[in-house]
Coordinates of C-alpha atoms in Angstrom, one line a residue:
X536 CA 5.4 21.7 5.1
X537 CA 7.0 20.6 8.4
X538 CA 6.7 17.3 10.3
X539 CA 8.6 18.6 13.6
X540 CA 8.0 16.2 16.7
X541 CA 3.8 16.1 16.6
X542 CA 2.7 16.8 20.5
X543 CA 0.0 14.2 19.8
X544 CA 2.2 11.4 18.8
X545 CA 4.7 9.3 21.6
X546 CA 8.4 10.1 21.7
X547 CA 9.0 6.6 20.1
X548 CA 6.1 6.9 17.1
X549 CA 8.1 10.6 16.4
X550 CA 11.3 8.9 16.7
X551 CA 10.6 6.1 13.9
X552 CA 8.9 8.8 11.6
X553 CA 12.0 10.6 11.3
X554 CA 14.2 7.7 11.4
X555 CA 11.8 6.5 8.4
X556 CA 12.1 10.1 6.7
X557 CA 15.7 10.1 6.7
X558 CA 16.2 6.6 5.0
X559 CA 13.6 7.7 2.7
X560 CA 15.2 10.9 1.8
X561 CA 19.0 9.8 1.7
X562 CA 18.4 6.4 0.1
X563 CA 15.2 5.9 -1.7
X564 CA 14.4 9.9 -3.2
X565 CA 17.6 10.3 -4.2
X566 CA 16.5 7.3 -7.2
X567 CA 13.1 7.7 -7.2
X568 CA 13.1 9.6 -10.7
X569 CA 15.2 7.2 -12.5
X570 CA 13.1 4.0 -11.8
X571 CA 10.0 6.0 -12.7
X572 CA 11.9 6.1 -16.2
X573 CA 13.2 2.7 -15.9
X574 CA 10.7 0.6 -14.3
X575 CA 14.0 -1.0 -12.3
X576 CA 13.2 -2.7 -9.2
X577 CA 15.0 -1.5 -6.1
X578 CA 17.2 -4.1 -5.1
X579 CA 19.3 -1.8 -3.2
X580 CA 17.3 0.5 -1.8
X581 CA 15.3 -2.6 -0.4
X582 CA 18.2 -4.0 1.1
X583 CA 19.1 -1.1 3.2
X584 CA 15.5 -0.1 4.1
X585 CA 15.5 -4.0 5.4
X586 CA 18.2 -3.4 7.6
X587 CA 16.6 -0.6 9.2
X588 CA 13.5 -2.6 9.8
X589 CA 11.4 -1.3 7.5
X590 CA 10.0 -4.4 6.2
X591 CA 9.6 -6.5 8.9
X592 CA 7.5 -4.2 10.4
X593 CA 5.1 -6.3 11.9
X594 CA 7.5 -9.5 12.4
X595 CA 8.0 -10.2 15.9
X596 CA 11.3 -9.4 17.1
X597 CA 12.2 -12.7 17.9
X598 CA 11.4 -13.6 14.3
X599 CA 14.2 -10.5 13.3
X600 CA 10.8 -8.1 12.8
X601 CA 10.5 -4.2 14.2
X602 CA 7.1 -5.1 16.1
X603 CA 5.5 -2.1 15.3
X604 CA 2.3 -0.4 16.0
X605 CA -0.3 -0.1 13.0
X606 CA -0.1 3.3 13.7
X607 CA 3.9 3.1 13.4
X608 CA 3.3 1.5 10.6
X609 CA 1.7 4.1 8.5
X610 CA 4.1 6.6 9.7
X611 CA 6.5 4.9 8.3
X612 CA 4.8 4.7 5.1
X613 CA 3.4 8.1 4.5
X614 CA 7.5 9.4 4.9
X615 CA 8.4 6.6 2.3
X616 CA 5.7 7.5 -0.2
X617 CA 7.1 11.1 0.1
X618 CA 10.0 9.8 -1.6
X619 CA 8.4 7.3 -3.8
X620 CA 5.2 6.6 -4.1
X621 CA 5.5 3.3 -5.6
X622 CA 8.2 2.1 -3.2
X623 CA 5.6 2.7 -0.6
X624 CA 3.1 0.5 -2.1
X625 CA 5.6 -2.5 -2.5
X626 CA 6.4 -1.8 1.3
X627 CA 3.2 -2.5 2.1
X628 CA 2.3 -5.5 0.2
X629 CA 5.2 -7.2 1.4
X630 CA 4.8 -5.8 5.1
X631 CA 1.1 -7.1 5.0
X632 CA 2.2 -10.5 4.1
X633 CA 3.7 -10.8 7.8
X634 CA 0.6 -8.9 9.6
X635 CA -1.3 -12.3 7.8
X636 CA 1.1 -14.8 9.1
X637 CA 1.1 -13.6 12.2
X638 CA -2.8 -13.2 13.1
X639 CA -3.5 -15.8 11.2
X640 CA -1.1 -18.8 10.3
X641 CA 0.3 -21.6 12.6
X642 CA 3.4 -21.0 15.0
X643 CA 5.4 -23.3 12.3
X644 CA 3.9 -21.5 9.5
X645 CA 5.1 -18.3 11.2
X646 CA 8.9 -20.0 12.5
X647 CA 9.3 -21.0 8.7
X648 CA 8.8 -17.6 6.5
X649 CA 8.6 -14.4 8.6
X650 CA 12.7 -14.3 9.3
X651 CA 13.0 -14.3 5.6
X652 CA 10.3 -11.4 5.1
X653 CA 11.6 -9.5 7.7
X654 CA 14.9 -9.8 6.0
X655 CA 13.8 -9.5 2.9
X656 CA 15.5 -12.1 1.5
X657 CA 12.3 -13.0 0.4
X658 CA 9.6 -10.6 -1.2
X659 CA 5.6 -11.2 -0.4
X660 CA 2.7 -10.4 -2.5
X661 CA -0.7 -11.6 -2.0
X662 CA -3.0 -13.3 -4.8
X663 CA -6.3 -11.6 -4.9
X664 CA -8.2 -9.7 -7.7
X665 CA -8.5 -11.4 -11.0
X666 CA -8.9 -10.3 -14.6
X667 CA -12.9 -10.1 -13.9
X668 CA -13.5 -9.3 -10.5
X669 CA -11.4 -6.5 -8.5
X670 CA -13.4 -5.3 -5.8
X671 CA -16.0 -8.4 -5.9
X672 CA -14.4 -10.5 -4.3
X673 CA -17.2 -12.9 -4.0
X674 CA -16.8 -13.4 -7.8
X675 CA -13.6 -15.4 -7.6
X676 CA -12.9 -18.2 -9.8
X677 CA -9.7 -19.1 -9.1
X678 CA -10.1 -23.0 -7.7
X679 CA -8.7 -25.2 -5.4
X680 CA -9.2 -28.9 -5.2
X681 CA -7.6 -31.5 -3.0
X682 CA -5.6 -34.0 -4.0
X683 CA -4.1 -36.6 -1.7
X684 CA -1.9 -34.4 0.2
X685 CA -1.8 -31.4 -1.7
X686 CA -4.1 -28.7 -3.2
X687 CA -4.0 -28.4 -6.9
X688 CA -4.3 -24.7 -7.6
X689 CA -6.4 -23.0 -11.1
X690 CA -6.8 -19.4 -12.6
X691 CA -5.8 -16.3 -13.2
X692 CA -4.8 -13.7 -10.8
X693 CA -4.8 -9.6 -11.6
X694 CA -3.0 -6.6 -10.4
X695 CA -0.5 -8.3 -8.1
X696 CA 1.9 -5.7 -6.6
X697 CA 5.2 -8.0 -6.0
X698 CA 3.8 -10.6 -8.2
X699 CA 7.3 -10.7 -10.6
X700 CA 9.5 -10.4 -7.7
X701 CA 8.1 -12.4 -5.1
X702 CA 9.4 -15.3 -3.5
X703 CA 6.3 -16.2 -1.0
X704 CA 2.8 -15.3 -1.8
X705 CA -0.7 -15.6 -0.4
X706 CA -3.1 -16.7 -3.1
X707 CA -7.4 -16.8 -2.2
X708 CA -8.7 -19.8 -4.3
X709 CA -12.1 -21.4 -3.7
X710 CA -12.7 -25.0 -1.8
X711 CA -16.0 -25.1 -2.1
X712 CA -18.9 -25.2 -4.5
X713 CA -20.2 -21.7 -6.1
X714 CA -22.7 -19.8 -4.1
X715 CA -21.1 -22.1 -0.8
X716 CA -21.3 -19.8 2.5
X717 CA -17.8 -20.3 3.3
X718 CA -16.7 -21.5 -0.1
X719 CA -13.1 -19.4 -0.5
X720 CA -9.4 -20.8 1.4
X721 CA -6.0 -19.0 2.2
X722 CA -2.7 -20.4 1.0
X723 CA 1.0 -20.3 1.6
X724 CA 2.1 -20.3 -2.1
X725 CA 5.7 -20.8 -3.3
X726 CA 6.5 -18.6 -6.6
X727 CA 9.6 -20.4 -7.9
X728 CA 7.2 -23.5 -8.6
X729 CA 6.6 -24.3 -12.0
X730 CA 2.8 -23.9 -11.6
X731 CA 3.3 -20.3 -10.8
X732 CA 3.7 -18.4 -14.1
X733 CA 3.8 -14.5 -14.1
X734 CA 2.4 -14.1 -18.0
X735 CA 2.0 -10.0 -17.8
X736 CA 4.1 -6.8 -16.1
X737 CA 1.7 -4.4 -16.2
X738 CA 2.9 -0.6 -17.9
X739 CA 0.9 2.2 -16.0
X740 CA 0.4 5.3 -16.0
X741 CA 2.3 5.6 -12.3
X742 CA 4.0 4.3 -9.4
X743 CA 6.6 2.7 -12.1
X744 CA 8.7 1.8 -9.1
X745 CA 6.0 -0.6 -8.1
X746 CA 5.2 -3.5 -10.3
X747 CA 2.1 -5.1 -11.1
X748 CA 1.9 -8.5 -12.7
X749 CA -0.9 -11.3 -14.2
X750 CA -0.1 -14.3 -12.6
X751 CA -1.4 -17.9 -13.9
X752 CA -1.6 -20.5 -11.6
X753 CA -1.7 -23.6 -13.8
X754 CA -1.9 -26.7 -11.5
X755 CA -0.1 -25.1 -8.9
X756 CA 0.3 -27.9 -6.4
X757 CA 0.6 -26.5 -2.5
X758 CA 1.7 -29.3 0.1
X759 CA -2.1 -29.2 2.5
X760 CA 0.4 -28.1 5.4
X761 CA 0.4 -24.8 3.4
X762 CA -3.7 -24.3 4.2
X763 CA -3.8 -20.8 6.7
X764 CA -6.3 -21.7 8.8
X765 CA -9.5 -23.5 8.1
X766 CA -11.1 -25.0 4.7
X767 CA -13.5 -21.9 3.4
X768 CA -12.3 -19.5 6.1
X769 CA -10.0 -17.4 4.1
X770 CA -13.1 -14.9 2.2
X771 CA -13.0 -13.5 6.0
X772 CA -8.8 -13.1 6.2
X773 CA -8.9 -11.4 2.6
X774 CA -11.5 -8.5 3.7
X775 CA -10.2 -7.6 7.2
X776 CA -6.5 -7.5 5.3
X777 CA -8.2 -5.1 2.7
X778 CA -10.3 -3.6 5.4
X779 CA -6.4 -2.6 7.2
X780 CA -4.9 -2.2 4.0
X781 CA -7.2 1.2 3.5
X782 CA -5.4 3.6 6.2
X783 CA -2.5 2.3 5.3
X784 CA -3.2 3.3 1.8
X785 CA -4.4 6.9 3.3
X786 CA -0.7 6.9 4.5
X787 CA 0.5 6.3 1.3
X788 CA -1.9 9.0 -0.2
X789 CA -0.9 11.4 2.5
X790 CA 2.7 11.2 1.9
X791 CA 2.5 11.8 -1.9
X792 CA 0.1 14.7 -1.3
X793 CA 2.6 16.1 1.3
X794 CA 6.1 16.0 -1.1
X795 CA 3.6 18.0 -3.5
X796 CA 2.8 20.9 -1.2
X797 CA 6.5 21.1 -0.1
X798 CA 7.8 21.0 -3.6
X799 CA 4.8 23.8 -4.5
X800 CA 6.2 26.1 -1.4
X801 CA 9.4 26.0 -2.9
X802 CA 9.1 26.7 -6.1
X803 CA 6.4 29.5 -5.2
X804 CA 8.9 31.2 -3.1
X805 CA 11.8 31.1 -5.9
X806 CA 9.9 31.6 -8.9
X807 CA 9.0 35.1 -9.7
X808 CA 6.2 37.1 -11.2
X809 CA 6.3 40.9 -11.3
X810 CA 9.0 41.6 -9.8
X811 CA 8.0 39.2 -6.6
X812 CA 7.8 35.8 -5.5
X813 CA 4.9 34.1 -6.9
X814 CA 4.3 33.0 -3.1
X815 CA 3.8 36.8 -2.4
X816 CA 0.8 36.6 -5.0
X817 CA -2.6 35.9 -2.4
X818 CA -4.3 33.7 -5.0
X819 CA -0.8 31.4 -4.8
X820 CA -0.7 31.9 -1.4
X821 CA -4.5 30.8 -1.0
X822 CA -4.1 27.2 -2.8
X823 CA -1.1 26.5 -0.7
X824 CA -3.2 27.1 2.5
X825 CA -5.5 25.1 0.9
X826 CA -4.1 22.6 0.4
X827 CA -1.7 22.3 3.8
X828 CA -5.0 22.6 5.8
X829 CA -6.8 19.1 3.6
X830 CA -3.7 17.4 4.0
X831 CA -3.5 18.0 8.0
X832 CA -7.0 17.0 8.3
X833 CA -6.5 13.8 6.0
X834 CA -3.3 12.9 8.7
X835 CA -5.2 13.7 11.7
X836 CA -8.2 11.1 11.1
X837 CA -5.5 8.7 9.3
X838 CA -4.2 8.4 12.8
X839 CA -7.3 8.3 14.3
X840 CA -8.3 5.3 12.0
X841 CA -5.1 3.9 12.7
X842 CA -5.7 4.1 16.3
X843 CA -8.6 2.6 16.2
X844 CA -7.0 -0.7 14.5
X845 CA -3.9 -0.9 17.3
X846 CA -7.1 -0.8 20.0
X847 CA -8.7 -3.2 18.2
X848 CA -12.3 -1.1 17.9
X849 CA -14.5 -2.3 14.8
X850 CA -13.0 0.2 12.3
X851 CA -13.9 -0.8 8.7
X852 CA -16.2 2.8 8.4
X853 CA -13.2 4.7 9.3
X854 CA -10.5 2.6 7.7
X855 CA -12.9 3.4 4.0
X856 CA -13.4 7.3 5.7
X857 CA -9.6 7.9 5.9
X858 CA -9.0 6.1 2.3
X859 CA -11.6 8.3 0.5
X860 CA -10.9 11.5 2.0
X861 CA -6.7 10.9 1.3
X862 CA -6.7 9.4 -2.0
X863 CA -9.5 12.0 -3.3
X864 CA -7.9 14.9 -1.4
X865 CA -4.2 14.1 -2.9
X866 CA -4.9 14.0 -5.9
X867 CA -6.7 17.7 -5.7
X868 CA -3.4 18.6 -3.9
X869 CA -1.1 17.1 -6.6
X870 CA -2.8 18.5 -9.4
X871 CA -2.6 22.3 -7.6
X872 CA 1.0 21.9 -7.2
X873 CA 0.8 21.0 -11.3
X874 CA -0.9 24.4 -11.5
X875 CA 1.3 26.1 -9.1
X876 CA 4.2 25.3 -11.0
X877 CA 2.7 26.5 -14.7
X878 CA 4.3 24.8 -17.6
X879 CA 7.1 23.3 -15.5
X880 CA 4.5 21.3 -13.8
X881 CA 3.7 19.4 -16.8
X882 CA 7.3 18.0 -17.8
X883 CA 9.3 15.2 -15.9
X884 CA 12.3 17.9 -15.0
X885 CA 10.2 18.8 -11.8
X886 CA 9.0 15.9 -9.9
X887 CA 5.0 17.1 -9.3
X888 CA 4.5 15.4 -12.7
X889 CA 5.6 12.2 -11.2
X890 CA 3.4 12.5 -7.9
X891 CA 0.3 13.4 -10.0
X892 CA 1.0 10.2 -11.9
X893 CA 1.9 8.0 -8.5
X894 CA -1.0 9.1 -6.3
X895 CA -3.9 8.7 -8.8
X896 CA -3.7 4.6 -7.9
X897 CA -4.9 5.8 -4.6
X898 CA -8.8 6.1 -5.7
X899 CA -8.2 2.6 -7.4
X900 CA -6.4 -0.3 -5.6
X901 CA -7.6 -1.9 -2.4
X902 CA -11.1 -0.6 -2.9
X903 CA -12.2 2.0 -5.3
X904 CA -13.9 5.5 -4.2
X905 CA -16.9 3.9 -5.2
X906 CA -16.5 0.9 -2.9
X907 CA -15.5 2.9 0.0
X908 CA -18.7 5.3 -0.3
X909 CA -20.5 1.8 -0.8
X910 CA -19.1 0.8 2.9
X911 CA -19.2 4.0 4.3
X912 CA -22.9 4.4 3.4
X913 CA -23.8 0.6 4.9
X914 CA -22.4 1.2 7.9
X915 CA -24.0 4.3 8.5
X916 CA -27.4 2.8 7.7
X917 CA -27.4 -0.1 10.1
X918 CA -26.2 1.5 12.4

């Protein structure tokens, strides 16, 4: 499937999607299939994507960031999760942890960690979900109480992408009483203190590259200064993060979905049937149309979502639109290259196994199908 210069995009959104696309290609593909074997973190690869500006994508450029666009930004990531899907994700977890400083923290708390995010020197991750409650929020336990001049931290978080690696974290912990209006608080957490304890790497059934630890926080202290924003305003940063978080997601959805189709038009037109390519047969020839023609549409209203964000329209209907249509429309896509492919499909020597395995997450983290159907239906009724 091509990605020539797109009309509809500027010259300098086409320029950093292929700049992306080649790092991605030369440096992160080319190991993609051994750290899905070996679970190794890419220490490398990071470092060289860094350089590039790749994760300090939304730093400000006197802070050594890229300054992109949202829309920029999920460029970026759909070419990246066409090499590895799971290299995507830890991209964006890390990316996101700058988007939060800057809308949200003080000019200090900005001055003193985004040049080491945007370097990469340090990793982010951001404490949400725990062991009982992924997408309800509101059910957090995780608590914080004051103490003189620090916050003593308590609980157990779940499903942290970055959460083994990281060296700055954002963790959501409760301030105030249960069933409080604004009872939940955002801090600046620092992983190399002892209160920080990562207790679980998870093993899944994808993404390998990506890990996903249990963290305990077991009276974590966290100097006051480290408070983003107000007392019992950080329920509010945590949803419009996860809110953004969706088309980036889409992008990430996308980009698998997209490395299937063009491994799917390969081997159709080398494999042969019958004395003929088995891209020559119409019922092969039909699913690839297929499935180029969901994929273009799940792109187009990604950007239109995306769009939408960098304009700064309410967006949280689309945002859950462009999630559910990508991540339920890749993994049809991934699973027809699986069929496309026969027997070979199934087996690790050809990498459609692996994107079947990577894009599946999609439907799950930062909001299940469920969840998004949930918003999408709300909105639509109060409207």
């Amino acid at each position: 499937m091509s990605i020539a210069s797109n009309p509809f995009l500027s010259e300098q959104e086409n320029l950093i999607r292929e700049s992306a696309r080649k790092i991605a290609q030369e440096v992160v593909a080319k190991t993609a299939a051994e750290r899905d074997r070996t679970s190794a973190w890419p220490h490398e690869e990071i470092k060289v994507v860094a350089d590039a500006g790749f994760m300090g994508m939304f730093a400000p450029a006197e802070m050594g960031g890229s300054d992109l666009s949202f829309l920029e930004y999920c460029l970026v990531l759909e070419e990246f999760a066409a090499a590895d899907g799971g290299f995507a994700t830890i991209m964006h977890v890390h990316n996101s942890s700058a988007l939060v400083l800057r809308s949200s923290a003080t000019e200090e708390q900005m001055k003193r960690y985004i040049p080491a995010l945007a370097s990469a020197k340090t990793i982010g991750a951001f404490l949400l979900s725990e062991p009982h409650a992924g997408s309800d929020t509101a059910a957090l336990r995780t608590t914080a109480k004051r103490e003189g001049e620090h916050y003593v931290l308590n609980g157990s978080k779940q499903w942290i992408s970055n959460g083994d690696e990281a060296g700055f974290a954002f963790a959501v912990a409760a301030t105030g009483e249960p069933g409080a209006r604004d009872r939940f608080s955002l801090f600046i957490i620092d992983p190399a203190e002892p209160g920080y304890q990562c207790t679980r790497v998870e093993s899944k059934l994808g993404q390998h590259t990506a890990h996903t630890a249990q963290i305990t926080l077991d009276n974590l202290r966290v100097p006051a200064e480290n408070l983003v924003g107000e007392e019992g305003r950080g329920y509010g940063k945590a949803l419009s993060l996860l809110s953004d978080g969706r088309i980036a997601i889409a992008a990430i959805a996308i980009g698998i979905a997209r490395a299937a189709l063009e491994a799917a038009v390969r081997y159709a037109k080398e494999r042969e049937a019958y004395g003929k390519p088995i891209a020559a047969l119409q019922a092969v020839s039909f699913d690839l149309a297929d499935m180029a023609t969901e994929i273009e549409v799940a792109e187009q209203y990604m950007i239109y979502a995306a769009r939408r964000k960098d304009a700064g329209l309410p967006n949280d209907k689309q945002a859950s639109i462009a999630k559910l249509y990508a991540s339920e429309m890749a993994e049809r896509i991934c699973s027809a290259a699986i069929q496309i492919h026969g027997g070979y499909g199934y087996v690790n020597d050809f990498p459609v196994e692996r994107y079947y395995r990577d894009v599946r997450v999609t439907k799950i983290y930062e909001g299940t199908s469920h969840i998004q159907k949930y918003i999408i239906a709300r909105r639509l009724l109060n409207e």
